[in-house]
Amino acid sequence: MLNFLILLTTLLLWYNIWIYYIVIGIFTALLFCYDKAVAIKGKRRIPEMTLHLASFAGGAFGAILTICLIRHKSSKPVFYIPVALFTSLHVCLVLFLYRKGFHALPALISAYLH
């Protein structure tokens, strides 16, 4: 029973991480699309810092996808280079958690409960 609870906890943590990345990615993509729409209309735009913060918070995958699909901010290296770095950062974070963090979690929980 204890092993089942540990496995369930680990799976739920991974599930929540993927849900977070999907939700923040969609949110960031929508921000980029909205910024592109208001740019076309000549209205007030979303500050670049807000777009960068959304990318840094985990929405870098949505940002990269949107930059490629709708060609928004694709001609500004000062914009797409940080987004590429944020993407690399999040890939490294997920790989680290996969290789080190969550594989050690069942042992940590088991040691704590005994």
PDB file of N, CA and C in Angstrom:
ATOM      1  N   MET A   1       0.820  -1.208   0.000  1.00  0.00           N
ATOM      2  CA  MET A   1       0.000   0.000   0.000  1.00  0.00           C
ATOM      3  C   MET A   1       0.857   1.263   0.000  1.00  0.00           C
ATOM      4  N   LEU A   2       1.920   1.249   0.807  1.00  0.00           N
ATOM      5  CA  LEU A   2       2.798   2.414   0.874  1.00  0.00           C
ATOM      6  C   LEU A   2       3.455   2.685  -0.476  1.00  0.00           C
ATOM      7  N   ASN A   3       3.909   1.616  -1.152  1.00  0.00           N
ATOM      8  CA  ASN A   3       4.517   1.794  -2.473  1.00  0.00           C
ATOM      9  C   ASN A   3       3.525   2.378  -3.468  1.00  0.00           C
ATOM     10  N   PHE A   4       2.279   1.966  -3.369  1.00  0.00           N
ATOM     11  CA  PHE A   4       1.253   2.518  -4.252  1.00  0.00           C
ATOM     12  C   PHE A   4       1.068   4.009  -4.003  1.00  0.00           C
ATOM     13  N   LEU A   5       1.047   4.424  -2.743  1.00  0.00           N
ATOM     14  CA  LEU A   5       0.897   5.848  -2.411  1.00  0.00           C
ATOM     15  C   LEU A   5       2.086   6.671  -2.894  1.00  0.00           C
ATOM     16  N   ILE A   6       3.264   6.113  -2.767  1.00  0.00           N
ATOM     17  CA  ILE A   6       4.465   6.806  -3.253  1.00  0.00           C
ATOM     18  C   ILE A   6       4.414   6.947  -4.761  1.00  0.00           C
ATOM     19  N   LEU A   7       4.037   5.892  -5.454  1.00  0.00           N
ATOM     20  CA  LEU A   7       3.914   5.940  -6.914  1.00  0.00           C
ATOM     21  C   LEU A   7       2.847   6.948  -7.329  1.00  0.00           C
ATOM     22  N   LEU A   8       1.728   6.931  -6.653  1.00  0.00           N
ATOM     23  CA  LEU A   8       0.644   7.864  -6.955  1.00  0.00           C
ATOM     24  C   LEU A   8       1.081   9.308  -6.746  1.00  0.00           C
ATOM     25  N   THR A   9       1.794   9.582  -5.670  1.00  0.00           N
ATOM     26  CA  THR A   9       2.302  10.926  -5.401  1.00  0.00           C
ATOM     27  C   THR A   9       3.250  11.377  -6.498  1.00  0.00           C
ATOM     28  N   THR A  10       4.149  10.507  -6.902  1.00  0.00           N
ATOM     29  CA  THR A  10       5.101  10.841  -7.968  1.00  0.00           C
ATOM     30  C   THR A  10       4.382  11.126  -9.280  1.00  0.00           C
ATOM     31  N   LEU A  11       3.422  10.291  -9.626  1.00  0.00           N
ATOM     32  CA  LEU A  11       2.674  10.494 -10.870  1.00  0.00           C
ATOM     33  C   LEU A  11       1.879  11.805 -10.836  1.00  0.00           C
ATOM     34  N   LEU A  12       1.288  12.117  -9.697  1.00  0.00           N
ATOM     35  CA  LEU A  12       0.533  13.365  -9.580  1.00  0.00           C
ATOM     36  C   LEU A  12       1.432  14.584  -9.713  1.00  0.00           C
ATOM     37  N   LEU A  13       2.639  14.505  -9.177  1.00  0.00           N
ATOM     38  CA  LEU A  13       3.576  15.627  -9.326  1.00  0.00           C
ATOM     39  C   LEU A  13       3.927  15.844 -10.795  1.00  0.00           C
ATOM     40  N   TRP A  14       4.215  14.751 -11.520  1.00  0.00           N
ATOM     41  CA  TRP A  14       4.519  14.880 -12.949  1.00  0.00           C
ATOM     42  C   TRP A  14       3.312  15.407 -13.710  1.00  0.00           C
ATOM     43  N   TYR A  15       2.151  14.900 -13.371  1.00  0.00           N
ATOM     44  CA  TYR A  15       0.927  15.346 -14.023  1.00  0.00           C
ATOM     45  C   TYR A  15       0.748  16.852 -13.823  1.00  0.00           C
ATOM     46  N   ASN A  16       0.952  17.338 -12.608  1.00  0.00           N
ATOM     47  CA  ASN A  16       0.804  18.771 -12.335  1.00  0.00           C
ATOM     48  C   ASN A  16       1.835  19.610 -13.063  1.00  0.00           C
ATOM     49  N   ILE A  17       3.051  19.098 -13.193  1.00  0.00           N
ATOM     50  CA  ILE A  17       4.076  19.846 -13.938  1.00  0.00           C
ATOM     51  C   ILE A  17       3.666  19.996 -15.395  1.00  0.00           C
ATOM     52  N   TRP A  18       3.204  18.909 -16.016  1.00  0.00           N
ATOM     53  CA  TRP A  18       2.816  18.991 -17.431  1.00  0.00           C
ATOM     54  C   TRP A  18       1.589  19.880 -17.619  1.00  0.00           C
ATOM     55  N   ILE A  19       0.641  19.799 -16.705  1.00  0.00           N
ATOM     56  CA  ILE A  19      -0.535  20.675 -16.775  1.00  0.00           C
ATOM     57  C   ILE A  19      -0.097  22.139 -16.679  1.00  0.00           C
ATOM     58  N   TYR A  20       0.825  22.432 -15.764  1.00  0.00           N
ATOM     59  CA  TYR A  20       1.322  23.799 -15.611  1.00  0.00           C
ATOM     60  C   TYR A  20       1.936  24.294 -16.923  1.00  0.00           C
ATOM     61  N   TYR A  21       2.819  23.479 -17.519  1.00  0.00           N
ATOM     62  CA  TYR A  21       3.467  23.906 -18.764  1.00  0.00           C
ATOM     63  C   TYR A  21       2.457  24.081 -19.899  1.00  0.00           C
ATOM     64  N   ILE A  22       1.461  23.245 -19.962  1.00  0.00           N
ATOM     65  CA  ILE A  22       0.437  23.384 -21.009  1.00  0.00           C
ATOM     66  C   ILE A  22      -0.369  24.661 -20.800  1.00  0.00           C
ATOM     67  N   VAL A  23      -0.815  24.904 -19.572  1.00  0.00           N
ATOM     68  CA  VAL A  23      -1.642  26.083 -19.299  1.00  0.00           C
ATOM     69  C   VAL A  23      -0.848  27.367 -19.503  1.00  0.00           C
ATOM     70  N   ILE A  24       0.352  27.462 -18.956  1.00  0.00           N
ATOM     71  CA  ILE A  24       1.146  28.694 -19.103  1.00  0.00           C
ATOM     72  C   ILE A  24       1.582  28.882 -20.560  1.00  0.00           C
ATOM     73  N   GLY A  25       1.795  27.781 -21.278  1.00  0.00           N
ATOM     74  CA  GLY A  25       2.144  27.881 -22.699  1.00  0.00           C
ATOM     75  C   GLY A  25       0.992  28.437 -23.529  1.00  0.00           C
ATOM     76  N   ILE A  26      -0.214  27.957 -23.255  1.00  0.00           N
ATOM     77  CA  ILE A  26      -1.396  28.470 -23.965  1.00  0.00           C
ATOM     78  C   ILE A  26      -1.627  29.933 -23.616  1.00  0.00           C
ATOM     79  N   PHE A  27      -1.499  30.272 -22.329  1.00  0.00           N
ATOM     80  CA  PHE A  27      -1.665  31.659 -21.889  1.00  0.00           C
ATOM     81  C   PHE A  27      -0.664  32.578 -22.597  1.00  0.00           C
ATOM     82  N   THR A  28       0.593  32.156 -22.662  1.00  0.00           N
ATOM     83  CA  THR A  28       1.629  32.964 -23.307  1.00  0.00           C
ATOM     84  C   THR A  28       1.362  33.095 -24.804  1.00  0.00           C
ATOM     85  N   ALA A  29       0.946  32.024 -25.435  1.00  0.00           N
ATOM     86  CA  ALA A  29       0.623  32.077 -26.869  1.00  0.00           C
ATOM     87  C   ALA A  29      -0.530  33.056 -27.115  1.00  0.00           C
ATOM     88  N   LEU A  30      -1.528  33.041 -26.234  1.00  0.00           N
ATOM     89  CA  LEU A  30      -2.647  33.987 -26.371  1.00  0.00           C
ATOM     90  C   LEU A  30      -2.193  35.422 -26.166  1.00  0.00           C
ATOM     91  N   LEU A  31      -1.268  35.644 -25.229  1.00  0.00           N
ATOM     92  CA  LEU A  31      -0.712  36.993 -25.056  1.00  0.00           C
ATOM     93  C   LEU A  31      -0.033  37.469 -26.337  1.00  0.00           C
ATOM     94  N   PHE A  32       0.768  36.591 -26.935  1.00  0.00           N
ATOM     95  CA  PHE A  32       1.462  36.947 -28.179  1.00  0.00           C
ATOM     96  C   PHE A  32       0.456  37.233 -29.299  1.00  0.00           C
ATOM     97  N   CYS A  33      -0.564  36.402 -29.407  1.00  0.00           N
ATOM     98  CA  CYS A  33      -1.571  36.608 -30.456  1.00  0.00           C
ATOM     99  C   CYS A  33      -2.316  37.923 -30.243  1.00  0.00           C
ATOM    100  N   TYR A  34      -2.674  38.213 -29.004  1.00  0.00           N
ATOM    101  CA  TYR A  34      -3.353  39.477 -28.701  1.00  0.00           C
ATOM    102  C   TYR A  34      -2.450  40.660 -29.031  1.00  0.00           C
ATOM    103  N   ASP A  35      -1.171  40.558 -28.668  1.00  0.00           N
ATOM    104  CA  ASP A  35      -0.227  41.643 -28.967  1.00  0.00           C
ATOM    105  C   ASP A  35      -0.096  41.856 -30.467  1.00  0.00           C
ATOM    106  N   LYS A  36      -0.090  40.781 -31.221  1.00  0.00           N
ATOM    107  CA  LYS A  36      -0.012  40.894 -32.687  1.00  0.00           C
ATOM    108  C   LYS A  36      -1.277  41.567 -33.230  1.00  0.00           C
ATOM    109  N   ALA A  37      -2.446  41.189 -32.697  1.00  0.00           N
ATOM    110  CA  ALA A  37      -3.711  41.767 -33.171  1.00  0.00           C
ATOM    111  C   ALA A  37      -3.783  43.259 -32.887  1.00  0.00           C
ATOM    112  N   VAL A  38      -3.383  43.669 -31.687  1.00  0.00           N
ATOM    113  CA  VAL A  38      -3.448  45.106 -31.382  1.00  0.00           C
ATOM    114  C   VAL A  38      -2.347  45.871 -32.099  1.00  0.00           C
ATOM    115  N   ALA A  39      -1.243  45.216 -32.429  1.00  0.00           N
ATOM    116  CA  ALA A  39      -0.188  45.876 -33.207  1.00  0.00           C
ATOM    117  C   ALA A  39      -0.685  46.184 -34.611  1.00  0.00           C
ATOM    118  N   ILE A  40      -1.430  45.259 -35.177  1.00  0.00           N
ATOM    119  CA  ILE A  40      -1.980  45.467 -36.519  1.00  0.00           C
ATOM    120  C   ILE A  40      -2.972  46.624 -36.515  1.00  0.00           C
ATOM    121  N   LYS A  41      -3.768  46.727 -35.447  1.00  0.00           N
ATOM    122  CA  LYS A  41      -4.769  47.789 -35.349  1.00  0.00           C
ATOM    123  C   LYS A  41      -4.184  49.119 -34.896  1.00  0.00           C
ATOM    124  N   GLY A  42      -2.907  49.106 -34.480  1.00  0.00           N
ATOM    125  CA  GLY A  42      -2.270  50.340 -34.041  1.00  0.00           C
ATOM    126  C   GLY A  42      -2.696  50.790 -32.654  1.00  0.00           C
ATOM    127  N   LYS A  43      -3.179  49.855 -31.842  1.00  0.00           N
ATOM    128  CA  LYS A  43      -3.618  50.183 -30.484  1.00  0.00           C
ATOM    129  C   LYS A  43      -2.493  49.917 -29.482  1.00  0.00           C
ATOM    130  N   ARG A  44      -2.805  50.189 -28.208  1.00  0.00           N
ATOM    131  CA  ARG A  44      -1.825  50.003 -27.151  1.00  0.00           C
ATOM    132  C   ARG A  44      -1.465  48.527 -27.019  1.00  0.00           C
ATOM    133  N   ARG A  45      -0.159  48.254 -26.955  1.00  0.00           N
ATOM    134  CA  ARG A  45       0.326  46.877 -26.964  1.00  0.00           C
ATOM    135  C   ARG A  45       0.728  46.398 -25.587  1.00  0.00           C
ATOM    136  N   ILE A  46       0.936  45.097 -25.485  1.00  0.00           N
ATOM    137  CA  ILE A  46       1.423  44.492 -24.254  1.00  0.00           C
ATOM    138  C   ILE A  46       2.922  44.798 -24.139  1.00  0.00           C
ATOM    139  N   PRO A  47       3.370  45.277 -22.977  1.00  0.00           N
ATOM    140  CA  PRO A  47       4.806  45.562 -22.825  1.00  0.00           C
ATOM    141  C   PRO A  47       5.654  44.304 -23.056  1.00  0.00           C
ATOM    142  N   GLU A  48       6.821  44.500 -23.670  1.00  0.00           N
ATOM    143  CA  GLU A  48       7.698  43.362 -23.951  1.00  0.00           C
ATOM    144  C   GLU A  48       8.118  42.653 -22.670  1.00  0.00           C
ATOM    145  N   MET A  49       8.265  43.419 -21.585  1.00  0.00           N
ATOM    146  CA  MET A  49       8.650  42.797 -20.315  1.00  0.00           C
ATOM    147  C   MET A  49       7.590  41.788 -19.852  1.00  0.00           C
ATOM    148  N   THR A  50       6.328  42.091 -20.094  1.00  0.00           N
ATOM    149  CA  THR A  50       5.255  41.163 -19.735  1.00  0.00           C
ATOM    150  C   THR A  50       5.363  39.886 -20.556  1.00  0.00           C
ATOM    151  N   LEU A  51       5.647  40.021 -21.833  1.00  0.00           N
ATOM    152  CA  LEU A  51       5.816  38.846 -22.694  1.00  0.00           C
ATOM    153  C   LEU A  51       7.026  38.026 -22.252  1.00  0.00           C
ATOM    154  N   HIS A  52       8.110  38.722 -21.883  1.00  0.00           N
ATOM    155  CA  HIS A  52       9.297  38.015 -21.389  1.00  0.00           C
ATOM    156  C   HIS A  52       9.006  37.296 -20.077  1.00  0.00           C
ATOM    157  N   LEU A  53       8.290  37.946 -19.171  1.00  0.00           N
ATOM    158  CA  LEU A  53       7.969  37.313 -17.888  1.00  0.00           C
ATOM    159  C   LEU A  53       7.092  36.070 -18.067  1.00  0.00           C
ATOM    160  N   ALA A  54       6.136  36.155 -18.985  1.00  0.00           N
ATOM    161  CA  ALA A  54       5.292  34.985 -19.267  1.00  0.00           C
ATOM    162  C   ALA A  54       6.135  33.846 -19.840  1.00  0.00           C
ATOM    163  N   SER A  55       7.095  34.192 -20.686  1.00  0.00           N
ATOM    164  CA  SER A  55       7.990  33.172 -21.251  1.00  0.00           C
ATOM    165  C   SER A  55       8.868  32.561 -20.172  1.00  0.00           C
ATOM    166  N   PHE A  56       9.406  33.408 -19.306  1.00  0.00           N
ATOM    167  CA  PHE A  56      10.281  32.938 -18.236  1.00  0.00           C
ATOM    168  C   PHE A  56       9.531  32.067 -17.238  1.00  0.00           C
ATOM    169  N   ALA A  57       8.267  32.377 -17.005  1.00  0.00           N
ATOM    170  CA  ALA A  57       7.463  31.636 -16.029  1.00  0.00           C
ATOM    171  C   ALA A  57       7.099  30.235 -16.505  1.00  0.00           C
ATOM    172  N   GLY A  58       7.472  29.884 -17.719  1.00  0.00           N
ATOM    173  CA  GLY A  58       7.185  28.545 -18.221  1.00  0.00           C
ATOM    174  C   GLY A  58       6.478  28.546 -19.561  1.00  0.00           C
ATOM    175  N   GLY A  59       6.134  29.720 -20.051  1.00  0.00           N
ATOM    176  CA  GLY A  59       5.423  29.809 -21.317  1.00  0.00           C
ATOM    177  C   GLY A  59       6.321  29.924 -22.528  1.00  0.00           C
ATOM    178  N   ALA A  60       7.602  29.596 -22.350  1.00  0.00           N
ATOM    179  CA  ALA A  60       8.551  29.749 -23.458  1.00  0.00           C
ATOM    180  C   ALA A  60       8.197  28.863 -24.640  1.00  0.00           C
ATOM    181  N   PHE A  61       7.636  27.675 -24.367  1.00  0.00           N
ATOM    182  CA  PHE A  61       7.256  26.783 -25.466  1.00  0.00           C
ATOM    183  C   PHE A  61       6.121  27.394 -26.283  1.00  0.00           C
ATOM    184  N   GLY A  62       5.147  27.993 -25.610  1.00  0.00           N
ATOM    185  CA  GLY A  62       4.061  28.691 -26.301  1.00  0.00           C
ATOM    186  C   GLY A  62       4.564  29.901 -27.052  1.00  0.00           C
ATOM    187  N   ALA A  63       5.545  30.602 -26.460  1.00  0.00           N
ATOM    188  CA  ALA A  63       6.119  31.777 -27.118  1.00  0.00           C
ATOM    189  C   ALA A  63       6.854  31.386 -28.398  1.00  0.00           C
ATOM    190  N   ILE A  64       7.673  30.353 -28.314  1.00  0.00           N
ATOM    191  CA  ILE A  64       8.423  29.897 -29.501  1.00  0.00           C
ATOM    192  C   ILE A  64       7.462  29.463 -30.601  1.00  0.00           C
ATOM    193  N   LEU A  65       6.443  28.711 -30.212  1.00  0.00           N
ATOM    194  CA  LEU A  65       5.461  28.247 -31.188  1.00  0.00           C
ATOM    195  C   LEU A  65       4.769  29.432 -31.870  1.00  0.00           C
ATOM    196  N   THR A  66       4.381  30.414 -31.075  1.00  0.00           N
ATOM    197  CA  THR A  66       3.685  31.579 -31.628  1.00  0.00           C
ATOM    198  C   THR A  66       4.615  32.425 -32.488  1.00  0.00           C
ATOM    199  N   ILE A  67       5.857  32.587 -32.060  1.00  0.00           N
ATOM    200  CA  ILE A  67       6.821  33.341 -32.867  1.00  0.00           C
ATOM    201  C   ILE A  67       6.971  32.690 -34.237  1.00  0.00           C
ATOM    202  N   CYS A  68       7.019  31.371 -34.265  1.00  0.00           N
ATOM    203  CA  CYS A  68       7.183  30.661 -35.537  1.00  0.00           C
ATOM    204  C   CYS A  68       5.913  30.663 -36.388  1.00  0.00           C
ATOM    205  N   LEU A  69       4.757  30.475 -35.757  1.00  0.00           N
ATOM    206  CA  LEU A  69       3.514  30.343 -36.517  1.00  0.00           C
ATOM    207  C   LEU A  69       2.962  31.666 -37.038  1.00  0.00           C
ATOM    208  N   ILE A  70       2.944  32.700 -36.191  1.00  0.00           N
ATOM    209  CA  ILE A  70       2.359  33.963 -36.660  1.00  0.00           C
ATOM    210  C   ILE A  70       3.409  35.025 -36.952  1.00  0.00           C
ATOM    211  N   ARG A  71       4.679  34.635 -36.829  1.00  0.00           N
ATOM    212  CA  ARG A  71       5.800  35.523 -37.160  1.00  0.00           C
ATOM    213  C   ARG A  71       5.740  36.827 -36.364  1.00  0.00           C
ATOM    214  N   HIS A  72       5.384  36.716 -35.082  1.00  0.00           N
ATOM    215  CA  HIS A  72       5.330  37.896 -34.228  1.00  0.00           C
ATOM    216  C   HIS A  72       6.613  37.979 -33.414  1.00  0.00           C
ATOM    217  N   LYS A  73       7.280  39.101 -33.478  1.00  0.00           N
ATOM    218  CA  LYS A  73       8.549  39.368 -32.784  1.00  0.00           C
ATOM    219  C   LYS A  73       9.694  38.529 -33.350  1.00  0.00           C
ATOM    220  N   SER A  74       9.525  37.982 -34.518  1.00  0.00           N
ATOM    221  CA  SER A  74      10.554  37.101 -35.075  1.00  0.00           C
ATOM    222  C   SER A  74      11.720  37.867 -35.696  1.00  0.00           C
ATOM    223  N   SER A  75      11.563  39.160 -35.926  1.00  0.00           N
ATOM    224  CA  SER A  75      12.652  39.931 -36.527  1.00  0.00           C
ATOM    225  C   SER A  75      13.465  40.689 -35.478  1.00  0.00           C
ATOM    226  N   LYS A  76      13.162  40.476 -34.207  1.00  0.00           N
ATOM    227  CA  LYS A  76      13.851  41.190 -33.140  1.00  0.00           C
ATOM    228  C   LYS A  76      14.697  40.221 -32.313  1.00  0.00           C
ATOM    229  N   PRO A  77      16.015  40.159 -32.597  1.00  0.00           N
ATOM    230  CA  PRO A  77      16.875  39.251 -31.821  1.00  0.00           C
ATOM    231  C   PRO A  77      16.848  39.551 -30.323  1.00  0.00           C
ATOM    232  N   VAL A  78      16.681  40.819 -29.978  1.00  0.00           N
ATOM    233  CA  VAL A  78      16.634  41.189 -28.568  1.00  0.00           C
ATOM    234  C   VAL A  78      15.419  40.557 -27.885  1.00  0.00           C
ATOM    235  N   PHE A  79      14.473  40.109 -28.678  1.00  0.00           N
ATOM    236  CA  PHE A  79      13.298  39.467 -28.107  1.00  0.00           C
ATOM    237  C   PHE A  79      13.369  37.950 -28.192  1.00  0.00           C
ATOM    238  N   TYR A  80      13.685  37.399 -29.363  1.00  0.00           N
ATOM    239  CA  TYR A  80      13.595  35.947 -29.487  1.00  0.00           C
ATOM    240  C   TYR A  80      14.784  35.203 -28.888  1.00  0.00           C
ATOM    241  N   ILE A  81      15.922  35.864 -28.703  1.00  0.00           N
ATOM    242  CA  ILE A  81      17.060  35.182 -28.074  1.00  0.00           C
ATOM    243  C   ILE A  81      16.763  34.872 -26.600  1.00  0.00           C
ATOM    244  N   PRO A  82      16.250  35.835 -25.800  1.00  0.00           N
ATOM    245  CA  PRO A  82      15.879  35.453 -24.423  1.00  0.00           C
ATOM    246  C   PRO A  82      14.818  34.361 -24.368  1.00  0.00           C
ATOM    247  N   VAL A  83      13.865  34.383 -25.285  1.00  0.00           N
ATOM    248  CA  VAL A  83      12.826  33.345 -25.294  1.00  0.00           C
ATOM    249  C   VAL A  83      13.463  31.976 -25.562  1.00  0.00           C
ATOM    250  N   ALA A  84      14.425  31.933 -26.459  1.00  0.00           N
ATOM    251  CA  ALA A  84      15.134  30.674 -26.724  1.00  0.00           C
ATOM    252  C   ALA A  84      15.917  30.227 -25.488  1.00  0.00           C
ATOM    253  N   LEU A  85      16.515  31.170 -24.783  1.00  0.00           N
ATOM    254  CA  LEU A  85      17.232  30.826 -23.550  1.00  0.00           C
ATOM    255  C   LEU A  85      16.272  30.321 -22.471  1.00  0.00           C
ATOM    256  N   PHE A  86      15.096  30.940 -22.366  1.00  0.00           N
ATOM    257  CA  PHE A  86      14.107  30.482 -21.391  1.00  0.00           C
ATOM    258  C   PHE A  86      13.639  29.067 -21.723  1.00  0.00           C
ATOM    259  N   THR A  87      13.480  28.799 -23.012  1.00  0.00           N
ATOM    260  CA  THR A  87      13.083  27.454 -23.436  1.00  0.00           C
ATOM    261  C   THR A  87      14.147  26.442 -23.023  1.00  0.00           C
ATOM    262  N   SER A  88      15.399  26.773 -23.271  1.00  0.00           N
ATOM    263  CA  SER A  88      16.498  25.884 -22.881  1.00  0.00           C
ATOM    264  C   SER A  88      16.520  25.676 -21.370  1.00  0.00           C
ATOM    265  N   LEU A  89      16.294  26.750 -20.630  1.00  0.00           N
ATOM    266  CA  LEU A  89      16.264  26.666 -19.176  1.00  0.00           C
ATOM    267  C   LEU A  89      15.189  25.692 -18.692  1.00  0.00           C
ATOM    268  N   HIS A  90      13.999  25.778 -19.263  1.00  0.00           N
ATOM    269  CA  HIS A  90      12.904  24.908 -18.840  1.00  0.00           C
ATOM    270  C   HIS A  90      13.111  23.459 -19.285  1.00  0.00           C
ATOM    271  N   VAL A  91      13.712  23.254 -20.437  1.00  0.00           N
ATOM    272  CA  VAL A  91      14.039  21.886 -20.866  1.00  0.00           C
ATOM    273  C   VAL A  91      15.038  21.281 -19.876  1.00  0.00           C
ATOM    274  N   CYS A  92      16.051  22.059 -19.500  1.00  0.00           N
ATOM    275  CA  CYS A  92      17.046  21.572 -18.538  1.00  0.00           C
ATOM    276  C   CYS A  92      16.406  21.295 -17.180  1.00  0.00           C
ATOM    277  N   LEU A  93      15.491  22.152 -16.754  1.00  0.00           N
ATOM    278  CA  LEU A  93      14.806  21.962 -15.479  1.00  0.00           C
ATOM    279  C   LEU A  93      13.998  20.664 -15.469  1.00  0.00           C
ATOM    280  N   VAL A  94      13.237  20.429 -16.526  1.00  0.00           N
ATOM    281  CA  VAL A  94      12.433  19.208 -16.598  1.00  0.00           C
ATOM    282  C   VAL A  94      13.334  17.978 -16.667  1.00  0.00           C
ATOM    283  N   LEU A  95      14.406  18.049 -17.431  1.00  0.00           N
ATOM    284  CA  LEU A  95      15.332  16.914 -17.499  1.00  0.00           C
ATOM    285  C   LEU A  95      15.989  16.653 -16.148  1.00  0.00           C
ATOM    286  N   PHE A  96      16.351  17.715 -15.447  1.00  0.00           N
ATOM    287  CA  PHE A  96      16.944  17.555 -14.121  1.00  0.00           C
ATOM    288  C   PHE A  96      15.955  16.889 -13.167  1.00  0.00           C
ATOM    289  N   LEU A  97      14.723  17.379 -13.168  1.00  0.00           N
ATOM    290  CA  LEU A  97      13.719  16.781 -12.289  1.00  0.00           C
ATOM    291  C   LEU A  97      13.460  15.329 -12.650  1.00  0.00           C
ATOM    292  N   TYR A  98      13.480  15.047 -13.942  1.00  0.00           N
ATOM    293  CA  TYR A  98      13.247  13.671 -14.370  1.00  0.00           C
ATOM    294  C   TYR A  98      14.398  12.757 -13.944  1.00  0.00           C
ATOM    295  N   ARG A  99      15.618  13.229 -14.152  1.00  0.00           N
ATOM    296  CA  ARG A  99      16.776  12.375 -13.882  1.00  0.00           C
ATOM    297  C   ARG A  99      17.164  12.314 -12.411  1.00  0.00           C
ATOM    298  N   LYS A 100      17.002  13.421 -11.694  1.00  0.00           N
ATOM    299  CA  LYS A 100      17.457  13.458 -10.298  1.00  0.00           C
ATOM    300  C   LYS A 100      16.313  13.626  -9.303  1.00  0.00           C
ATOM    301  N   GLY A 101      15.520  14.647  -9.532  1.00  0.00           N
ATOM    302  CA  GLY A 101      14.554  15.052  -8.527  1.00  0.00           C
ATOM    303  C   GLY A 101      13.472  14.048  -8.222  1.00  0.00           C
ATOM    304  N   PHE A 102      12.659  13.675  -9.202  1.00  0.00           N
ATOM    305  CA  PHE A 102      11.497  12.848  -8.919  1.00  0.00           C
ATOM    306  C   PHE A 102      11.843  11.380  -8.767  1.00  0.00           C
ATOM    307  N   HIS A 103      12.979  10.940  -9.301  1.00  0.00           N
ATOM    308  CA  HIS A 103      13.357   9.551  -9.078  1.00  0.00           C
ATOM    309  C   HIS A 103      13.777   9.346  -7.625  1.00  0.00           C
ATOM    310  N   ALA A 104      14.277  10.388  -7.001  1.00  0.00           N
ATOM    311  CA  ALA A 104      14.665  10.300  -5.586  1.00  0.00           C
ATOM    312  C   ALA A 104      13.461  10.495  -4.670  1.00  0.00           C
ATOM    313  N   LEU A 105      12.373  11.041  -5.191  1.00  0.00           N
ATOM    314  CA  LEU A 105      11.215  11.351  -4.363  1.00  0.00           C
ATOM    315  C   LEU A 105      10.605  10.140  -3.660  1.00  0.00           C
ATOM    316  N   PRO A 106      10.375   9.013  -4.336  1.00  0.00           N
ATOM    317  CA  PRO A 106       9.813   7.860  -3.607  1.00  0.00           C
ATOM    318  C   PRO A 106      10.678   7.427  -2.426  1.00  0.00           C
ATOM    319  N   ALA A 107      12.001   7.444  -2.588  1.00  0.00           N
ATOM    320  CA  ALA A 107      12.888   7.054  -1.492  1.00  0.00           C
ATOM    321  C   ALA A 107      12.802   8.062  -0.348  1.00  0.00           C
ATOM    322  N   LEU A 108      12.712   9.338  -0.681  1.00  0.00           N
ATOM    323  CA  LEU A 108      12.595  10.370   0.354  1.00  0.00           C
ATOM    324  C   LEU A 108      11.285  10.237   1.125  1.00  0.00           C
ATOM    325  N   ILE A 109      10.204  10.003   0.400  1.00  0.00           N
ATOM    326  CA  ILE A 109       8.905   9.849   1.075  1.00  0.00           C
ATOM    327  C   ILE A 109       8.918   8.594   1.934  1.00  0.00           C
ATOM    328  N   SER A 110       9.454   7.519   1.409  1.00  0.00           N
ATOM    329  CA  SER A 110       9.509   6.269   2.161  1.00  0.00           C
ATOM    330  C   SER A 110      10.348   6.432   3.428  1.00  0.00           C
ATOM    331  N   ALA A 111      11.486   7.089   3.332  1.00  0.00           N
ATOM    332  CA  ALA A 111      12.339   7.313   4.497  1.00  0.00           C
ATOM    333  C   ALA A 111      11.649   8.203   5.525  1.00  0.00           C
ATOM    334  N   TYR A 112      10.895   9.170   5.046  1.00  0.00           N
ATOM    335  CA  TYR A 112      10.187  10.082   5.945  1.00  0.00           C
ATOM    336  C   TYR A 112       9.074   9.366   6.688  1.00  0.00           C
ATOM    337  N   LEU A 113       8.385   8.452   6.007  1.00  0.00           N
ATOM    338  CA  LEU A 113       7.250   7.763   6.621  1.00  0.00           C
ATOM    339  C   LEU A 113       7.663   6.642   7.567  1.00  0.00           C
ATOM    340  N   HIS A 114       8.876   6.156   7.433  1.00  0.00           N
ATOM    341  CA  HIS A 114       9.319   5.038   8.315  1.00  0.00           C
ATOM    342  C   HIS A 114      10.007   5.559   9.527  1.00  0.00           C
TER     343      HIS A 114
END
